[in-house]
Amino acid sequence: DAGVIQSPRHEVTEMGQEVTLRCKPISGHNSLFWYRQTMMRGLELLIYFNNNVPIDDSGMPEDRFSAKMPNASFSTLKIQPSEPRDSAVYFCASSLANTEAFFGQGTRLTVV
Amino acid sequence: GQSLEQPSEVTAVEGAIVQINCTYQTSGFYGLSWYQQHDGGAPTFLSYNGLDGLEETGRFSSFLSRSDSYGYLLLQELQMKDSASYFCAAGAGSYQLTFGKGTKLSVIP
């Protein structure tokens, strides 16, 4: 397996634009996590899914953020409208049990 | 809620031993895991403790005490390439995985 695949690797967008981040988890994994990492706040859990169902989205900062998992092999994190304070590295991770998570390479988002 | 505390920075000498502590407050605690992240990279899994005691994986060992809500990562025979950030993460319930803010380890000659 190629591991967790995220796209794009880098995204630069203007404030107010919609941003969509994509994630393909490892085949067979039943949990998927979206994290945001900044220097100030560290690695924050935004939302996680189990068997494609959102279990806890309490970490999603605002209504501008939304996440979907339409099937076991694909998830999206959308920000609409984007703001400069959303600039961060966004990681997707998948796991079979919550003992070990495998991370994608991340998407570095810059909102100008 | 879930919270984990770990030191923000640690500096150690090449060849030495360093211990990174982690305390947690987690409802429905399941187990404690450790991740390594080099600058510009993604976190990668190092070890997991589901039971009290010590788990050893090469130069790295991890310890858990559930009664103290405490764990640590022990790195022996430090190498320059061990300079990275180290995160503890608490598994809770069946699915949740919450990370501490990370400890930046600097290994000096």
Short mmCIF file of C-alpha atoms in Angstrom, two decimals:
data_model
loop_
_atom_site.label_atom_id
_atom_site.label_comp_id
_atom_site.label_asym_id
_atom_site.label_seq_id
_atom_site.Cartn_x
_atom_site.Cartn_y
_atom_site.Cartn_z
CA ASP A 1 0.00 0.00 0.00
CA ALA A 2 1.22 3.51 -0.79
CA GLY A 3 0.22 4.81 2.61
CA VAL A 4 -2.12 7.70 3.31
CA ILE A 5 -2.23 10.02 0.31
CA GLN A 6 -3.09 13.68 0.63
CA SER A 7 -3.54 16.28 -2.05
CA PRO A 8 -2.55 18.90 -2.77
CA ARG A 9 0.81 19.04 -0.94
CA HIS A 10 0.80 22.82 -1.05
CA GLU A 11 -2.06 25.24 -1.50
CA VAL A 12 -1.91 29.02 -1.68
CA THR A 13 -5.22 30.80 -1.90
CA GLU A 14 -6.71 34.20 -1.38
CA MET A 15 -8.85 35.04 1.60
CA GLY A 16 -12.49 34.29 0.93
CA GLN A 17 -11.84 31.46 -1.49
CA GLU A 18 -13.01 27.91 -0.98
CA VAL A 19 -10.32 25.33 -0.24
CA THR A 20 -10.74 21.56 -0.51
CA LEU A 21 -8.19 19.17 0.91
CA ARG A 22 -8.29 15.51 -0.06
CA CYS A 23 -7.27 12.30 1.62
CA LYS A 24 -7.08 8.65 0.60
CA PRO A 25 -6.63 6.42 3.67
CA ILE A 26 -4.84 3.10 3.75
CA SER A 27 -7.02 0.35 2.36
CA GLY A 28 -8.70 -1.63 5.14
CA HIS A 29 -8.34 1.04 7.80
CA ASN A 30 -11.64 1.92 9.42
CA SER A 31 -10.77 5.17 11.20
CA LEU A 32 -9.77 8.45 9.60
CA PHE A 33 -8.57 11.58 11.35
CA TRP A 34 -8.06 15.17 10.22
CA TYR A 35 -5.51 17.20 12.18
CA ARG A 36 -4.27 20.77 11.90
CA GLN A 37 -0.75 21.71 12.99
CA THR A 38 0.52 25.19 13.80
CA MET A 39 3.42 26.41 15.88
CA MET A 40 1.10 28.05 18.36
CA ARG A 41 -1.47 25.30 18.85
CA GLY A 42 0.45 22.16 18.01
CA LEU A 43 -1.33 19.15 16.50
CA GLU A 44 -5.09 19.62 16.89
CA LEU A 45 -7.68 16.96 16.16
CA LEU A 46 -10.38 18.47 13.97
CA ILE A 47 -12.64 15.51 13.26
CA TYR A 48 -12.53 11.77 13.06
CA PHE A 49 -14.57 9.16 11.24
CA ASN A 50 -15.14 5.52 11.94
CA ASN A 51 -16.52 3.34 9.16
CA ASN A 52 -17.17 6.54 7.17
CA VAL A 53 -19.34 8.01 9.92
CA PRO A 54 -18.26 11.25 11.67
CA ILE A 55 -17.82 10.38 15.34
CA ASP A 56 -16.65 13.65 16.83
CA ASP A 57 -16.33 17.00 15.08
CA SER A 58 -15.97 19.08 18.21
CA GLY A 59 -12.48 20.09 17.11
CA MET A 60 -13.71 21.79 13.96
CA PRO A 61 -13.01 25.44 14.68
CA GLU A 62 -15.96 27.05 12.93
CA ASP A 63 -18.86 26.45 10.59
CA ARG A 64 -16.55 27.46 7.78
CA PHE A 65 -14.97 24.02 8.15
CA SER A 66 -16.68 20.88 6.94
CA ALA A 67 -15.53 17.32 6.34
CA LYS A 68 -17.01 14.40 4.47
CA MET A 69 -16.20 10.76 3.93
CA PRO A 70 -18.46 9.51 1.14
CA ASN A 71 -16.77 6.10 1.05
CA ALA A 72 -14.02 4.10 2.74
CA SER A 73 -11.33 5.31 0.36
CA PHE A 74 -11.84 9.05 0.26
CA SER A 75 -12.34 12.03 2.54
CA THR A 76 -12.38 15.79 2.07
CA LEU A 77 -11.89 18.74 4.37
CA LYS A 78 -13.38 21.96 3.05
CA ILE A 79 -12.90 25.51 4.24
CA GLN A 80 -15.35 28.09 2.91
CA PRO A 81 -14.61 30.96 3.05
CA SER A 82 -10.92 30.68 3.92
CA GLU A 83 -9.18 33.19 6.20
CA PRO A 84 -5.48 33.94 6.82
CA ARG A 85 -5.68 32.36 10.29
CA ASP A 86 -6.51 29.04 8.63
CA SER A 87 -2.94 28.87 7.35
CA ALA A 88 -1.44 25.67 8.74
CA VAL A 89 -0.38 22.16 7.81
CA TYR A 90 -3.36 19.84 7.62
CA PHE A 91 -2.73 16.14 8.17
CA CYS A 92 -4.94 13.21 7.43
CA ALA A 93 -4.29 9.95 9.26
CA SER A 94 -5.89 6.53 9.20
CA SER A 95 -5.83 3.58 11.55
CA LEU A 96 -7.27 0.15 12.11
CA ALA A 97 -7.36 0.64 15.88
CA ASN A 98 -6.58 3.72 17.92
CA THR A 99 -3.24 2.27 18.91
CA GLU A 100 -1.32 3.34 15.83
CA ALA A 101 -2.15 5.98 13.25
CA PHE A 102 -0.52 6.43 9.87
CA PHE A 103 -0.17 9.97 8.62
CA GLY A 104 -0.16 11.42 5.15
CA GLN A 105 2.51 13.92 4.18
CA GLY A 106 0.18 16.81 4.89
CA THR A 107 -1.14 19.78 2.98
CA ARG A 108 0.56 23.10 3.69
CA LEU A 109 -2.16 25.72 3.33
CA THR A 110 -1.37 29.40 3.02
CA VAL A 111 -4.24 31.88 2.89
CA VAL A 112 -3.18 35.37 1.83
CA GLY B 1 -12.25 16.20 27.53
CA GLN B 2 -8.78 15.10 26.64
CA SER B 3 -5.52 16.81 27.55
CA LEU B 4 -1.89 15.74 27.52
CA GLU B 5 1.08 17.58 28.96
CA GLN B 6 4.67 17.16 27.89
CA PRO B 7 7.72 19.44 28.04
CA SER B 8 8.05 21.80 25.10
CA GLU B 9 11.80 21.40 24.63
CA VAL B 10 14.60 19.07 25.71
CA THR B 11 18.30 19.20 24.85
CA ALA B 12 20.64 16.23 25.24
CA VAL B 13 24.14 15.20 24.21
CA GLU B 14 24.87 12.68 21.49
CA GLY B 15 25.31 9.20 22.98
CA ALA B 16 23.36 10.06 26.13
CA ILE B 17 19.94 8.94 27.36
CA VAL B 18 16.90 11.22 27.44
CA GLN B 19 13.45 10.75 28.93
CA ILE B 20 10.39 12.62 27.68
CA ASN B 21 7.48 12.60 30.09
CA CYS B 22 3.79 12.78 29.34
CA THR B 23 0.87 13.16 31.72
CA TYR B 24 -2.68 12.84 30.55
CA GLN B 25 -6.25 13.49 31.55
CA THR B 26 -8.41 11.43 29.28
CA SER B 27 -11.86 10.03 29.77
CA GLY B 28 -12.21 6.50 28.49
CA PHE B 29 -8.43 6.10 28.27
CA TYR B 30 -7.37 3.19 26.14
CA GLY B 31 -3.59 3.45 25.74
CA LEU B 32 -0.65 5.77 25.12
CA SER B 33 1.37 5.95 21.94
CA TRP B 34 4.39 7.94 20.81
CA TYR B 35 5.19 9.58 17.49
CA GLN B 36 8.25 11.20 16.00
CA GLN B 37 8.12 14.13 13.62
CA HIS B 38 11.09 15.64 11.81
CA ASP B 39 10.86 19.22 10.59
CA GLY B 40 8.78 19.38 7.45
CA GLY B 41 7.68 15.77 7.78
CA ALA B 42 4.68 13.86 9.03
CA PRO B 43 4.38 12.20 12.44
CA THR B 44 5.44 8.57 12.39
CA PHE B 45 4.53 5.92 14.94
CA LEU B 46 7.19 4.83 17.44
CA SER B 47 5.54 2.73 20.15
CA TYR B 48 2.36 1.92 22.01
CA ASN B 49 1.53 1.01 25.63
CA GLY B 50 -1.83 -0.55 26.31
CA LEU B 51 -0.79 -2.04 29.63
CA ASP B 52 1.32 -0.74 32.51
CA GLY B 53 5.02 -1.30 32.17
CA LEU B 54 7.85 -0.91 29.76
CA GLU B 55 7.84 -1.61 26.04
CA GLU B 56 11.21 -1.76 24.30
CA THR B 57 11.85 -1.24 20.60
CA GLY B 58 15.54 -1.01 19.87
CA ARG B 59 17.00 2.21 21.25
CA PHE B 60 13.52 3.47 22.16
CA SER B 61 11.46 2.37 25.15
CA SER B 62 8.10 3.57 26.38
CA PHE B 63 6.52 3.27 29.80
CA LEU B 64 2.98 3.62 31.09
CA SER B 65 1.49 3.89 34.56
CA ARG B 66 -2.29 4.06 34.41
CA SER B 67 -2.63 4.71 38.13
CA ASP B 68 -0.47 7.84 37.76
CA SER B 69 -1.86 8.86 34.34
CA TYR B 70 1.75 9.07 33.27
CA GLY B 71 4.04 7.73 30.64
CA TYR B 72 7.44 8.42 29.18
CA LEU B 73 9.55 7.80 26.13
CA LEU B 74 13.16 6.82 26.73
CA LEU B 75 15.72 7.30 24.00
CA GLN B 76 19.11 5.66 24.48
CA GLU B 77 22.41 6.10 22.65
CA LEU B 78 21.18 9.35 21.20
CA GLN B 79 22.11 10.13 17.63
CA MET B 80 21.99 13.45 15.80
CA LYS B 81 19.20 12.07 13.61
CA ASP B 82 17.02 11.74 16.73
CA SER B 83 16.63 15.53 16.74
CA ALA B 84 12.90 15.88 16.10
CA SER B 85 9.62 16.55 17.85
CA TYR B 86 8.09 13.75 19.87
CA PHE B 87 4.38 13.52 20.58
CA CYS B 88 2.50 11.40 23.06
CA ALA B 89 -1.03 10.49 22.05
CA ALA B 90 -3.87 9.07 24.09
CA GLY B 91 -6.32 6.65 22.63
CA ALA B 92 -9.78 6.98 24.11
CA GLY B 93 -12.92 5.00 23.58
CA SER B 94 -12.86 3.05 20.37
CA TYR B 95 -11.73 5.64 17.90
CA GLN B 96 -10.35 8.86 19.30
CA LEU B 97 -6.64 9.69 19.23
CA THR B 98 -5.59 12.97 20.86
CA PHE B 99 -2.04 14.32 20.74
CA GLY B 100 0.04 16.36 23.16
CA LYS B 101 1.67 19.54 21.86
CA GLY B 102 4.99 17.82 21.33
CA THR B 103 8.50 17.97 22.76
CA LYS B 104 11.24 19.34 20.55
CA LEU B 105 14.39 17.30 21.17
CA SER B 106 17.71 18.80 20.18
CA VAL B 107 20.69 16.46 20.18
CA ILE B 108 24.02 18.28 20.42
CA PRO B 109 27.52 16.91 19.76
#
